[in-house]
Structure formats: C-alpha cells, structure tokens
XYZ file of N, CA and C in Angstrom:
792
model
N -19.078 11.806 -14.836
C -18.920 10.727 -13.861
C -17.906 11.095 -12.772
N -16.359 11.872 -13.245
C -15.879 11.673 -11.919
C -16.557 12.773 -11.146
N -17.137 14.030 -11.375
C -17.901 15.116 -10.338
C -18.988 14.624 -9.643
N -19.283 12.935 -10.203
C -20.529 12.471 -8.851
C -19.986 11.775 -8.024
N -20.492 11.776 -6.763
C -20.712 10.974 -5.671
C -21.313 9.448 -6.007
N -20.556 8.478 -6.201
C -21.073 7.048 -6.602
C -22.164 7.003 -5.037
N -21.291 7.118 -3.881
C -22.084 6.481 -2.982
C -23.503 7.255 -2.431
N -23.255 8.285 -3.035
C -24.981 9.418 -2.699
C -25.347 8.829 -3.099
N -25.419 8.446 -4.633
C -26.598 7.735 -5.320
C -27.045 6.398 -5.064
N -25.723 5.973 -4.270
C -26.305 4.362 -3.577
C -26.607 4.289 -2.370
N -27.102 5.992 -1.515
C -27.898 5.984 -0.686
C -29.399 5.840 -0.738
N -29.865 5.562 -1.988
C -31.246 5.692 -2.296
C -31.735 4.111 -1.683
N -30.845 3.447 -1.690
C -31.034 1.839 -2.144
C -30.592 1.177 -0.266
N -29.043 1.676 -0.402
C -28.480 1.499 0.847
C -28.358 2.717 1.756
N -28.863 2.100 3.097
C -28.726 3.320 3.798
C -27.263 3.679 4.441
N -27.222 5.167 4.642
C -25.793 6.061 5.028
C -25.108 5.160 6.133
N -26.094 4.807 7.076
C -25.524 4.433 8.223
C -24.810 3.169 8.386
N -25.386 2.289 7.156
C -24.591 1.091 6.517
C -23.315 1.280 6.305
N -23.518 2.051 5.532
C -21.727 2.731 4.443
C -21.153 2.854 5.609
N -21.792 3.939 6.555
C -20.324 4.042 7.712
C -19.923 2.779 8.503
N -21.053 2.385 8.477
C -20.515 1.000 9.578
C -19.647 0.040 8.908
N -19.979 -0.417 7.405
C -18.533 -1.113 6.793
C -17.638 -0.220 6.772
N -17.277 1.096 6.512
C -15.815 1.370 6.548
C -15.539 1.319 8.157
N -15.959 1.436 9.204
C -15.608 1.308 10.466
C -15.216 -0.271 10.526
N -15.931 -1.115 10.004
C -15.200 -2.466 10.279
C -14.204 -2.795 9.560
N -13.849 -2.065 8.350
C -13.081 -2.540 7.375
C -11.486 -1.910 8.161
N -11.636 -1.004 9.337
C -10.948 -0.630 9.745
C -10.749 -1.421 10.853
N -11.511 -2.142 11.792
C -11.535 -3.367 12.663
C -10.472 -4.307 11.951
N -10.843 -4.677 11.036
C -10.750 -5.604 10.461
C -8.683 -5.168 9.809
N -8.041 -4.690 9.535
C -7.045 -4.129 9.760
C -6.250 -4.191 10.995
N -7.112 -3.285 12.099
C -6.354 -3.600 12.789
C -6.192 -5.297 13.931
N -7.666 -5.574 13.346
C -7.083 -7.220 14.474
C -6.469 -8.234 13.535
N -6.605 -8.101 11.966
C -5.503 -9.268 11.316
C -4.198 -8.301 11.574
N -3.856 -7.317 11.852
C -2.277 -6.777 11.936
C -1.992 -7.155 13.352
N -2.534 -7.252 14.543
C -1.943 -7.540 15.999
C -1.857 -9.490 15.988
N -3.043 -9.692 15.158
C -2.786 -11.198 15.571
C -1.910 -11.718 14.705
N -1.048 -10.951 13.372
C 0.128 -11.661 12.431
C 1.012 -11.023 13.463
N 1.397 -9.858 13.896
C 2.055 -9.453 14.684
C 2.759 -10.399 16.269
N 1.563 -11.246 16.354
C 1.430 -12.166 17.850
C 2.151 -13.067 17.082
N 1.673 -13.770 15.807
C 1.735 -14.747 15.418
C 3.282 -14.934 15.178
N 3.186 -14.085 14.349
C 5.095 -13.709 13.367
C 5.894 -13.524 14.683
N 5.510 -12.602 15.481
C 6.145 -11.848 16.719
C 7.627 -11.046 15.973
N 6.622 -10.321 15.145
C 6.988 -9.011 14.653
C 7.872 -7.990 15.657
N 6.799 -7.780 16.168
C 6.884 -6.644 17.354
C 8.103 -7.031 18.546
N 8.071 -8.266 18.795
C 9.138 -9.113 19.628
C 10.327 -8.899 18.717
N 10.330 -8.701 17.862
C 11.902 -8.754 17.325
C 12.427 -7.663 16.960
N 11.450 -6.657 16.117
C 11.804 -5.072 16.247
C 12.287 -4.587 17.717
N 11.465 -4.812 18.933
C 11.807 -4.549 20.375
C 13.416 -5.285 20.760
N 13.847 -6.323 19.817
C 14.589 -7.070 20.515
C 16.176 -6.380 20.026
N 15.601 -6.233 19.040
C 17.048 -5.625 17.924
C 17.508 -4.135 18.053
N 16.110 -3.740 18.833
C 16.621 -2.265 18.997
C 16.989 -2.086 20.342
N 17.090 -3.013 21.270
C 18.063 -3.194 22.526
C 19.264 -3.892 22.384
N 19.330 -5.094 21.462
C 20.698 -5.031 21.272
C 21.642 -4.069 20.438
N 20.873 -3.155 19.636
C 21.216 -2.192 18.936
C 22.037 -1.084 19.655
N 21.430 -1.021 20.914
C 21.493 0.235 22.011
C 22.633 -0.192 22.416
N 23.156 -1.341 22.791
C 23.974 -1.683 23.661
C 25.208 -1.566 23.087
N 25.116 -1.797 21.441
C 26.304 -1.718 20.968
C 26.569 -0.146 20.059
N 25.441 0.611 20.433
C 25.665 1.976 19.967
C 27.176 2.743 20.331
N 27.429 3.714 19.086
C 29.030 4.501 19.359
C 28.717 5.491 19.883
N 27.587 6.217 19.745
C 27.354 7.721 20.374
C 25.688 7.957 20.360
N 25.268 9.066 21.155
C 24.134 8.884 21.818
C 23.424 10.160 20.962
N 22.379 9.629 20.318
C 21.776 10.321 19.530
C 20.534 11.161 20.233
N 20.640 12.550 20.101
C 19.807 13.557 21.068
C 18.218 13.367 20.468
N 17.568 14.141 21.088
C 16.009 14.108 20.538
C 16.167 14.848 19.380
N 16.419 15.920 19.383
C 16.137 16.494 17.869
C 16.676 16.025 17.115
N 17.980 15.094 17.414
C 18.190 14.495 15.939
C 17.419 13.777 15.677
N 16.820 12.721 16.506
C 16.282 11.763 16.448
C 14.501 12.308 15.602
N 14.413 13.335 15.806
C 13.176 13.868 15.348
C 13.601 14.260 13.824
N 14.841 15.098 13.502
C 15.253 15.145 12.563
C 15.291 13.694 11.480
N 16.412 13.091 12.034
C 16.111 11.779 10.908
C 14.729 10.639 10.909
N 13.366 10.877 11.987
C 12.073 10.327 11.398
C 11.349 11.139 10.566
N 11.690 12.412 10.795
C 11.020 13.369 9.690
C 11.830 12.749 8.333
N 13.047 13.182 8.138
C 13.478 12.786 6.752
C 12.980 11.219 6.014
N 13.376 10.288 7.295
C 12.671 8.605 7.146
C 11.284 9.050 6.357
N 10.386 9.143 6.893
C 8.924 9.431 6.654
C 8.840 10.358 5.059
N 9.498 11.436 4.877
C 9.013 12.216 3.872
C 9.891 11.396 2.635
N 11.096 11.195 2.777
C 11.923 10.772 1.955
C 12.049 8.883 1.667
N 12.576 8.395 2.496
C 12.573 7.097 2.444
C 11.271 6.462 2.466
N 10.527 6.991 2.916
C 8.637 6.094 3.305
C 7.790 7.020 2.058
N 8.049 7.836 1.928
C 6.804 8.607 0.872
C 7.493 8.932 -0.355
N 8.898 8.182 -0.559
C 8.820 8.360 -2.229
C 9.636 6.604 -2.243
N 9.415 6.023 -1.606
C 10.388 4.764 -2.199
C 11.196 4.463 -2.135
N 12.139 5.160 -2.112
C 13.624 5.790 -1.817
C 14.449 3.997 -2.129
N 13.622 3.157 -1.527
C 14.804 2.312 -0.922
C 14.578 1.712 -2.756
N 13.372 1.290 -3.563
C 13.670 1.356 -4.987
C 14.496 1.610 -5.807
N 15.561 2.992 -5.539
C 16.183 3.767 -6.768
C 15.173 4.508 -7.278
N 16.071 4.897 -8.307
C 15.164 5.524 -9.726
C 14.726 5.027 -10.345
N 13.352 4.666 -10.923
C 13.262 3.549 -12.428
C 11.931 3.106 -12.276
N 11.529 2.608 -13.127
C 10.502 2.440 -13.551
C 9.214 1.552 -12.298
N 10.066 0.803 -11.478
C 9.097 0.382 -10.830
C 9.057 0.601 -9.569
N 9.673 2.209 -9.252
C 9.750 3.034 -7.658
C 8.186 3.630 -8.583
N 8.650 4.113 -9.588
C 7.291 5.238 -10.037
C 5.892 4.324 -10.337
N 5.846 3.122 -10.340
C 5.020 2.569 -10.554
C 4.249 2.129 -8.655
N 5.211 1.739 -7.852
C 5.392 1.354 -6.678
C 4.422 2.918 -5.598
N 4.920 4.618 -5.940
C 4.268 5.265 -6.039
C 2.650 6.373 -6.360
N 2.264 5.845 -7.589
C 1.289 5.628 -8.253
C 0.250 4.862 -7.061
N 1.007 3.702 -7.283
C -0.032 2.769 -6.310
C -0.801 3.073 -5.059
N 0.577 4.051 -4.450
C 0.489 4.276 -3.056
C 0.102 5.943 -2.846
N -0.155 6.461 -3.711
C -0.807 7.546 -3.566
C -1.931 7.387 -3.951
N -2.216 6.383 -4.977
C -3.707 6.597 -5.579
C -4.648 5.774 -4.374
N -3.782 4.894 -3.713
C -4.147 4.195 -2.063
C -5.124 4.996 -1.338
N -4.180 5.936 -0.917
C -4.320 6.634 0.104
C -5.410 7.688 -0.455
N -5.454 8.187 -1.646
C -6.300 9.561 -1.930
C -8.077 8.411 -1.961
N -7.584 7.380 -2.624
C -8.701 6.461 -2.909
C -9.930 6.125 -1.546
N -8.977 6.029 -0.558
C -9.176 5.943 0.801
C -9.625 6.672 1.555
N -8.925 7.821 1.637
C -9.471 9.045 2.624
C -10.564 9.585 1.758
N -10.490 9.631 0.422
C -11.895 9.736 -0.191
C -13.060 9.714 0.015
N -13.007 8.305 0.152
C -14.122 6.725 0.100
C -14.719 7.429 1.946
N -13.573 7.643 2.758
C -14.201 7.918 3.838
C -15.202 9.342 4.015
N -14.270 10.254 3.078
C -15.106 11.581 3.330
C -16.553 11.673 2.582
N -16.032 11.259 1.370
C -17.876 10.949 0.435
C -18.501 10.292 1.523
N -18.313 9.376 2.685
C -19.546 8.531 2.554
C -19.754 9.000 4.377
N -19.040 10.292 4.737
C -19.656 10.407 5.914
C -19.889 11.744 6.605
N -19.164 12.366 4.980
C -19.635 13.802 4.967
C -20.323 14.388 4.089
N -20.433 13.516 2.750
C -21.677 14.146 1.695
C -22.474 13.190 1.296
N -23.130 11.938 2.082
C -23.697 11.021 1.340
C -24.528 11.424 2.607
N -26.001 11.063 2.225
C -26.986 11.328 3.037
C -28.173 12.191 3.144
N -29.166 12.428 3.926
C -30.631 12.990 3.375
C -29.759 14.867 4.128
N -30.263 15.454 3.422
C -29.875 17.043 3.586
C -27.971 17.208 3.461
N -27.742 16.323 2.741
C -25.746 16.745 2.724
C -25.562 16.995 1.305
N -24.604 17.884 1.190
C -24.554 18.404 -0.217
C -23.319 17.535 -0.991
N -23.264 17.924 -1.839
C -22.478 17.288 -2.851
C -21.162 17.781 -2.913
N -19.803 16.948 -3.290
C -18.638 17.717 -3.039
C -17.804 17.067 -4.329
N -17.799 18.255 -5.360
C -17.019 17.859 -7.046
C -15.327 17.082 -5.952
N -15.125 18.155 -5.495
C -13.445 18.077 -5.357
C -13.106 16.323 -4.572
N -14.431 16.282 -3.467
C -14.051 14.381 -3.222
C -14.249 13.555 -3.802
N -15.472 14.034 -5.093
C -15.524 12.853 -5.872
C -14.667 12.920 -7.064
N -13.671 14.020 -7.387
C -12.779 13.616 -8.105
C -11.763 12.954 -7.914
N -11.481 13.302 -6.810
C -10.309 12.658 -6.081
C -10.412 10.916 -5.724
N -11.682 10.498 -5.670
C -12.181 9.771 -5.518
C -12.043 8.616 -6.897
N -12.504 8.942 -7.682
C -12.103 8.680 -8.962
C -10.754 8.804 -9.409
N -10.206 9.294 -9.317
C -8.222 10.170 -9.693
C -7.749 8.999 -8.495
N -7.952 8.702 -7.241
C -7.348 7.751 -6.810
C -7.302 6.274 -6.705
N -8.651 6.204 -7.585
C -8.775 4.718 -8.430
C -8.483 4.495 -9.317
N -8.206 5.713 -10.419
C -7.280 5.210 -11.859
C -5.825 5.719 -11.489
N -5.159 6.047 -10.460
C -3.859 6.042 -10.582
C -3.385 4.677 -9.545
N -4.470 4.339 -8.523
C -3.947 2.853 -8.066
C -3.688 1.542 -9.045
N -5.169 1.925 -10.157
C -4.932 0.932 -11.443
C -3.680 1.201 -12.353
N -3.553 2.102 -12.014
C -2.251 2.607 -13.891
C -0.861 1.973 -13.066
N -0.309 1.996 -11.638
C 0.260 1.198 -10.945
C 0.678 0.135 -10.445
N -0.724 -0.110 -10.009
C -0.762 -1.316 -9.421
C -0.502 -2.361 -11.246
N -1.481 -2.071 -11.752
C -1.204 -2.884 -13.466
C -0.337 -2.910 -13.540
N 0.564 -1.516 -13.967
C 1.870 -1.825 -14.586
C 2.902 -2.731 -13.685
N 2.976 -2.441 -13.051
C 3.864 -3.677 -11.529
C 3.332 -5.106 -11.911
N 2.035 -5.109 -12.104
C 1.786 -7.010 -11.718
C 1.980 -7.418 -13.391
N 1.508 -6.303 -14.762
C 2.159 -7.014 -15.992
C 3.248 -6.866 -16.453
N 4.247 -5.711 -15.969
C 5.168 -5.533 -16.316
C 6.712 -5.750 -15.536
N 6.740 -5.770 -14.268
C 7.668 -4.795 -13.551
C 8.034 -5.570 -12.519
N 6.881 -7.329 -11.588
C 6.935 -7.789 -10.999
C 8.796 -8.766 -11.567
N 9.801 -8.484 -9.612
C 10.893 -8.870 -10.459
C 10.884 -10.563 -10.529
N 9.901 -11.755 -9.505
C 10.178 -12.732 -9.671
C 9.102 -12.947 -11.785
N 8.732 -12.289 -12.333
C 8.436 -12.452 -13.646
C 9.411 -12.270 -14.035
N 10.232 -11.110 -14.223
C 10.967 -10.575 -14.797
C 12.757 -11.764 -14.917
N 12.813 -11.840 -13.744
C 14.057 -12.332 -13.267
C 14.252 -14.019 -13.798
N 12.878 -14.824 -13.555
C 12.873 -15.793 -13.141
C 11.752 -16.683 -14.070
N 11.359 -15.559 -14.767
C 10.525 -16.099 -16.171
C 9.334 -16.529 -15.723
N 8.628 -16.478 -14.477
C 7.068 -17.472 -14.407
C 6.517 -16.627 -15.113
N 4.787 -17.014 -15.665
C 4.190 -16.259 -16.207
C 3.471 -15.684 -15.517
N 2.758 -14.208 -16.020
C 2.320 -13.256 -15.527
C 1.055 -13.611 -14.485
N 0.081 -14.774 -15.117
C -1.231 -15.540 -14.487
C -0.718 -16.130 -12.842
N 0.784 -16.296 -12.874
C 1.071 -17.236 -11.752
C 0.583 -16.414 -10.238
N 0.525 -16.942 -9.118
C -0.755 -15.975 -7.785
C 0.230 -17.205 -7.456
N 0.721 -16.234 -6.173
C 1.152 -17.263 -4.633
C 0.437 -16.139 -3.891
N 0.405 -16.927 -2.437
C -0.264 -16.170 -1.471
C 0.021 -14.656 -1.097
N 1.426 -14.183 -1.627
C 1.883 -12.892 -1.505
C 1.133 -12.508 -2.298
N 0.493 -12.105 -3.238
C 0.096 -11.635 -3.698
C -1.507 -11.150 -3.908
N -2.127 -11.454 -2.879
C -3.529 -11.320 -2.637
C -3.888 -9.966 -1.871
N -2.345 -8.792 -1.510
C -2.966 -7.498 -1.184
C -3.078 -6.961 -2.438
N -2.128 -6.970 -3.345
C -1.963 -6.251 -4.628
C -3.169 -6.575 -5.438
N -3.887 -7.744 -5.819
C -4.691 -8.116 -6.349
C -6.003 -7.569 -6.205
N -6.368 -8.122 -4.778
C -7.192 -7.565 -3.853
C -7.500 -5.681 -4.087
N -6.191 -5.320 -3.750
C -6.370 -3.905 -3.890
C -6.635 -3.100 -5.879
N -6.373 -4.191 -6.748
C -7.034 -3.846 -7.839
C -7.898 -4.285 -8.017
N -8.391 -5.213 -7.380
C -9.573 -5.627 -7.257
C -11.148 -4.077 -6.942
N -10.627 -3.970 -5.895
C -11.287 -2.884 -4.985
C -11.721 -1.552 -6.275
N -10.307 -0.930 -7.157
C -10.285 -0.216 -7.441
C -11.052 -0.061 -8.902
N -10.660 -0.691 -9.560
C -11.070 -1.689 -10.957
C -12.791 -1.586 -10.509
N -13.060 -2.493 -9.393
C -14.873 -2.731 -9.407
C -15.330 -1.228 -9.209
N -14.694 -0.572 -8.369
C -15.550 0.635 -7.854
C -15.447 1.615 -9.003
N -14.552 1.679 -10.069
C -14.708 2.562 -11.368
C -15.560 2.193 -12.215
N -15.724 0.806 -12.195
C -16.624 0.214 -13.115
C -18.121 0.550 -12.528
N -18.646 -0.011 -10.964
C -19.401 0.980 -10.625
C -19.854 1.901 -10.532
N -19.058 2.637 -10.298
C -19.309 4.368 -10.962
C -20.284 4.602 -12.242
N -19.144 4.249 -13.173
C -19.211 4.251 -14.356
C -20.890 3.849 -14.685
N -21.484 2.443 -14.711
C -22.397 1.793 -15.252
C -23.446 2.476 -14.450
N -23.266 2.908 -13.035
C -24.450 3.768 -11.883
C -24.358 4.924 -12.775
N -23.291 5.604 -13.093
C -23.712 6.997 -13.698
C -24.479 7.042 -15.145
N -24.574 5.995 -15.616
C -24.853 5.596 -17.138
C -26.252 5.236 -16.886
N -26.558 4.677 -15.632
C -27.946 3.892 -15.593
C -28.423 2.502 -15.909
N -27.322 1.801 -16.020
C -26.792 0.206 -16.321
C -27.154 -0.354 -14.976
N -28.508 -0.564 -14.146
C -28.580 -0.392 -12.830
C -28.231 -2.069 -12.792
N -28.486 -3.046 -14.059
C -28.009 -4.501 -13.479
C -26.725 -4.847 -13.172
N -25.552 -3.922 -14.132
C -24.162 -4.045 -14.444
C -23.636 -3.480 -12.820
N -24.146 -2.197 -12.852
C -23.748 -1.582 -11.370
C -24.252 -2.274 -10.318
N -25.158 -2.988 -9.962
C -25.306 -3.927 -8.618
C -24.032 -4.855 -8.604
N -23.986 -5.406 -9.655
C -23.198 -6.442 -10.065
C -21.950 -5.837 -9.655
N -21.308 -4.737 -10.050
C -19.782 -4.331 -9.835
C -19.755 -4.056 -8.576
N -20.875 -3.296 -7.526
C -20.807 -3.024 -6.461
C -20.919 -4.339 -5.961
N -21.498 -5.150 -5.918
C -21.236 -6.826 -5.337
C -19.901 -6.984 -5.430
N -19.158 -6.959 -6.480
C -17.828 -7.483 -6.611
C -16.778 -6.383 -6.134
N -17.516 -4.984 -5.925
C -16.742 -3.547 -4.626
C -16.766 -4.408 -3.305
N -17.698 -4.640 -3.119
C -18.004 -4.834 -1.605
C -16.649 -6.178 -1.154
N -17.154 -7.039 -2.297
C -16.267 -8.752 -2.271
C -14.927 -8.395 -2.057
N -14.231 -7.713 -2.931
C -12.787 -7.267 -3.121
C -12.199 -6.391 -1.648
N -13.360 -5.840 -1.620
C -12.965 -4.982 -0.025
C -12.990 -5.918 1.280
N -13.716 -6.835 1.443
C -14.125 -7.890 2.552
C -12.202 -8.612 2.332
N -12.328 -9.271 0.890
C -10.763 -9.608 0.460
C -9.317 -8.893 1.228
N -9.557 -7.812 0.288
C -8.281 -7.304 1.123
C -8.621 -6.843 2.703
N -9.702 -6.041 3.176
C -9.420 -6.027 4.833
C -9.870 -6.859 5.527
N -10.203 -7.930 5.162
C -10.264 -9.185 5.740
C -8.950 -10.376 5.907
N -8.411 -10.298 4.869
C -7.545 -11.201 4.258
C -5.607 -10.455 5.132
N -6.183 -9.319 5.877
C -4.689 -8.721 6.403
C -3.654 -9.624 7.112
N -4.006 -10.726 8.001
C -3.217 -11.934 8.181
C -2.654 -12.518 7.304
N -2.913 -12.803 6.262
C -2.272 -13.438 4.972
C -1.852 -12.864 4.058
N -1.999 -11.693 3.819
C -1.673 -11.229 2.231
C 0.057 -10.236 3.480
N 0.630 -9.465 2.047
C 1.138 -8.100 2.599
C 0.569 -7.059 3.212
N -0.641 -7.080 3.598
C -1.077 -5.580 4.030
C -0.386 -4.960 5.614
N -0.005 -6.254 6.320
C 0.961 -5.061 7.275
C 2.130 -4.997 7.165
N 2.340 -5.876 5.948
C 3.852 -4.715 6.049
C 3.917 -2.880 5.737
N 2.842 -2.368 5.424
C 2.190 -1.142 5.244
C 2.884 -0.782 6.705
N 3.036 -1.349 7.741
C 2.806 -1.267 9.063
C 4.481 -1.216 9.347
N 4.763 -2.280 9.223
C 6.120 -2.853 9.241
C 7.014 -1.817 8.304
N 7.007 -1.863 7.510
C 8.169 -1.062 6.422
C 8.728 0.094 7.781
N 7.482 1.178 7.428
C 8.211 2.359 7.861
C 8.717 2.393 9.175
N 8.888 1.550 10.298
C 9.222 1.287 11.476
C 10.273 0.311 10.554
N 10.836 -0.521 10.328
C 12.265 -0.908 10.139
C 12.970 0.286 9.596
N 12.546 0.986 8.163
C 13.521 2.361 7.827
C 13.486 3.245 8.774
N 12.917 3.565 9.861
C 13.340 4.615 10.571
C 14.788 3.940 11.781
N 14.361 2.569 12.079
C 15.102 1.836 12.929
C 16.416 1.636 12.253
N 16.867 1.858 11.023
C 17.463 1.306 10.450
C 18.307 2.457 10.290
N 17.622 3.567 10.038
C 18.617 5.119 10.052
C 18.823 5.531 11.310
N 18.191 5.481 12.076
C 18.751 5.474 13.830
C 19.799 4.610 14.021
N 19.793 3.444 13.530
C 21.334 3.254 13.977
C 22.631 3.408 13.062
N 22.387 3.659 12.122
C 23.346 4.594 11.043
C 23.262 5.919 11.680
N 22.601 6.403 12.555
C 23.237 7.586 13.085
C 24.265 6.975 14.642
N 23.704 6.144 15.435
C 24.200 6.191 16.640
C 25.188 5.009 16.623
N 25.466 4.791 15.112
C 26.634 3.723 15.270
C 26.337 2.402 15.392
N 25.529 1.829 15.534
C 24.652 0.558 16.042
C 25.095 -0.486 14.693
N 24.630 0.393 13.589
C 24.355 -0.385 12.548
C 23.894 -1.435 12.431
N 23.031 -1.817 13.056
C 21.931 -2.978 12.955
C 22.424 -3.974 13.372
N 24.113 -4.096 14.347
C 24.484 -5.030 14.387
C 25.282 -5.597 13.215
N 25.692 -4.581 12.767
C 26.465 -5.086 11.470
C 28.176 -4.320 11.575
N 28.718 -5.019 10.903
C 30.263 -4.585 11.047
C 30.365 -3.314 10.184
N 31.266 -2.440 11.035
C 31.702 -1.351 9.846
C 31.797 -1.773 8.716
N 31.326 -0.271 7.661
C 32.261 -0.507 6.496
C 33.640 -0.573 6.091
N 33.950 -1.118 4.920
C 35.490 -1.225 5.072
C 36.107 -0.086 4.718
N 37.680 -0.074 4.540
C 38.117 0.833 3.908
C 38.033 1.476 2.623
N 38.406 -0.079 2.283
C 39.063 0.274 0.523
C 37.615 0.025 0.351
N 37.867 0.681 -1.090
C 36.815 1.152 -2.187
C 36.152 -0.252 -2.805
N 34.469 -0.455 -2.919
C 33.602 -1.679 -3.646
C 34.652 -1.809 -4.669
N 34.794 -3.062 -4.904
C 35.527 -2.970 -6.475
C 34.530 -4.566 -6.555
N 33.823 -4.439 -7.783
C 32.865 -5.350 -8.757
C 33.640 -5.929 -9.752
N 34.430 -5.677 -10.478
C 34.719 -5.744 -11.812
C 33.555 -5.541 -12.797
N 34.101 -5.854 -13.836
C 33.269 -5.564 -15.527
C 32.012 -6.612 -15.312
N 32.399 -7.742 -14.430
C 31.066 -8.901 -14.880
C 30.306 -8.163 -14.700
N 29.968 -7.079 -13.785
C 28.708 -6.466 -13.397
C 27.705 -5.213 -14.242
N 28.888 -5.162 -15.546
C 28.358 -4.061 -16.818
C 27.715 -5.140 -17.852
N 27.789 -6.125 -17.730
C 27.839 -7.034 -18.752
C 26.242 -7.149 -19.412
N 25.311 -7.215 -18.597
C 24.056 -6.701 -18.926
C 22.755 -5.769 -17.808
N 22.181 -5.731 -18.123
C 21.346 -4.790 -16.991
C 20.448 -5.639 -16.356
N 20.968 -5.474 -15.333
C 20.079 -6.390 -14.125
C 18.865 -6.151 -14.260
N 18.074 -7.671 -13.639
C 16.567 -7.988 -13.748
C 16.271 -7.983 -12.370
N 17.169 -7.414 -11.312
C 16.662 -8.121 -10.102
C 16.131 -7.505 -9.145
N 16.278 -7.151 -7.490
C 15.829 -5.978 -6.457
C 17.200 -5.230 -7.049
C-alpha cells in the first residue's frame, strides 16, 4: 500500500484534470480566507504599525547581512524546529505534525500532477512519502489533541471538548486519518469503504481550506513574520517596545520547584 499511488487508481473513476483543479482551489481557497481574516483582524495593519514604531525607537541600525543573517537563523531555527516550545514532549509532537504537513502536501501535489494520468508512470518514492506524511501528521497531531493539549492539561476540560480554535487541528486529522484509510480499503479492493473514506478525504479538505477564516490556519502565516520581527528588534534595540532588561539577576524563589508546571 504505501508504494501505490492512491490517486492513479482514482483516475480510473475521476478524471486527472479534476484532481488538479481541487488542489488549485484548495489553494484559492487559503489564500482568500487568509487576506480577508487579515482585512478583517487587520493583522497586517498592526505588524506594519509596530514595526515603525519599532524603528523609531531603535538603538542601532541593523545592516542587510545581518538582517539576512538573523531571518535565515529565524526560519531554520525558531520557525522549523519550534524553538519557541522548549524541549519536551509537545515541541516534538508540535513537529511531527508539521513535517508530516508539509511532506503530506507537497506529496498530494506531485502524485496528482506528475504521476497520475493516461501515459505517466508511477513514482514508489511520492507515494511513500505520501503515506509517511499522513502517519506522522496522525502520530502528532493525536498525541497533542489526547495528550499534550495545555488548556486539558492545565485546566482539566475533557479531551471531547471543540471550541472554534480548534477546527484546523481537527480538520487537518481529519484530512489525514480519511486519506490512509482510503488508501488502505482502495488498495484492498473494499471499493464501498474507499468511496466512502474518499467522500469524507474530499469533506475534511473542503473543512480545513475552506474553513481558513475561522480556524488557526493563518497563523501558519502569521507566526513566522512575528519571530523574525521579534529578533530584528532584539538585534536593533527596539525590543518590541519593551523596556530593557534589568540588572540584577530573575530571582523566583522555591514556590517555583514546588511542582512541574502544566502550562505554556
């Protein structure tokens, strides 16, 4: 199962030119719920706003290459491992998610517009990857929403509880969950089970890139533009508008050994 192409074989039924045209909208669909929360929130109005008052109260003038220097580090370090997490159990879970995302993704695009179709050959290495980035979004994304989520953890609701934040994460196991199960029952020959899961592929996908106004999905967008904004002015002095640090040394006392925090 993972060395096939799910969607070759659901070119027999659906045609190629279909497949491309939903992932082209599913990409529409991204970017106009991210400009119109953007209008809405006026996101963009306040990142623009903070990084001119930022400027004004800058100590020293940060050159281009630094400035190239610390978005490279932002990006590889702070944006592609978590960084702002710590160490522990739910940066590596937080990870998982977001690699098995992305491999799941660029996948989904290459199977279905470079080997699905009449005379295109077959490719082991995308459809493993393809597969490998739907069970490591699940082994993630799961462990976070049964284990690891901190308003459960902190604050005791139960695990069943859904507020509106939570309809990218869902959504996106949603997506991942149906399309393995698809796989799975298409490669087996379960052709009622597999319509059925691909109905509920298709549903989960409409969900999350439909649903980008409401759920988290641009903060995908948002994050890594505040951490880079945020180490730019820890270089040029700005500090976000925030007062130096002090002299003397954090002092906590003992209350703070007393047990191991549940919290960010």
């Amino acid at each position: 199962m993972l060395e096939t192409n799910p969607f070759s074989l659901l070119s027999e039924v659906v045609p190629t030119v279909v497949m491309q045209g939903f992932i082209i909208a599913m990409v529409l669909l991204i970017a106009i719920g991210t400009i119109i929360q953007m209008i809405h929130h006026k996101n963009l109005t306040y990142f623009f706003n903070n990084a001119k008052k930022a400027k004004l109260q800058a100590t020293r003038e940060v050159g281009a290459a630094e400035k190239a220097k610390i978005i490279a580090k932002t990006t590889v370090y702070d944006i592609g491992t978590t960084s702002e997490l710590g160490f522990g159990k739910r940066r590596l879970a937080h990870v998982l998610g977001m690699y098995g995302t992305i491999i799941f993704w660029i996948a989904s695009t290459m199977l279905v517009f470079c080997y699905t179709g009449v005379d295109k050959t077959s490719s082991t290495l995308w459809s493993m990857l393809w597969h490998i980035g739907a069970i490591l979004t699940c082994v993630g994304g799961f462990w976070f929403w049964f284990f690891l989520r901190v308003d459960v953890s902190a604050e005791a609701h139960p695990w069943y509880r859904i507020i509106k934040a939570d309809l990218f994460v869902l959504a996106l196991l949603a997506c991942s969950t149906f399309g393995l199960a698809w796989s799975y029952t298409q490669f087996n020959g379960q052709v009622g089970l597999s319509f059925l899961f691909f109905a509920l592929f298709v549903v989960s996908n409409l969900v999350l890139f439909g649903g980008v106004y409401w759920s988290k999905f641009a903060h995908m967008f948002y994050k890594p533009g505040a951490a880079i904004q945020k180490n730019l002015a820890e270089a040029d002095g700005s500090r976000d508008n925030l007062p130096p640090p002090a002299d003397a040394p954090e002092q906590f006392g003992l209350g703070i050994k007393r047990e191991e925090p549940k919290h960010y």
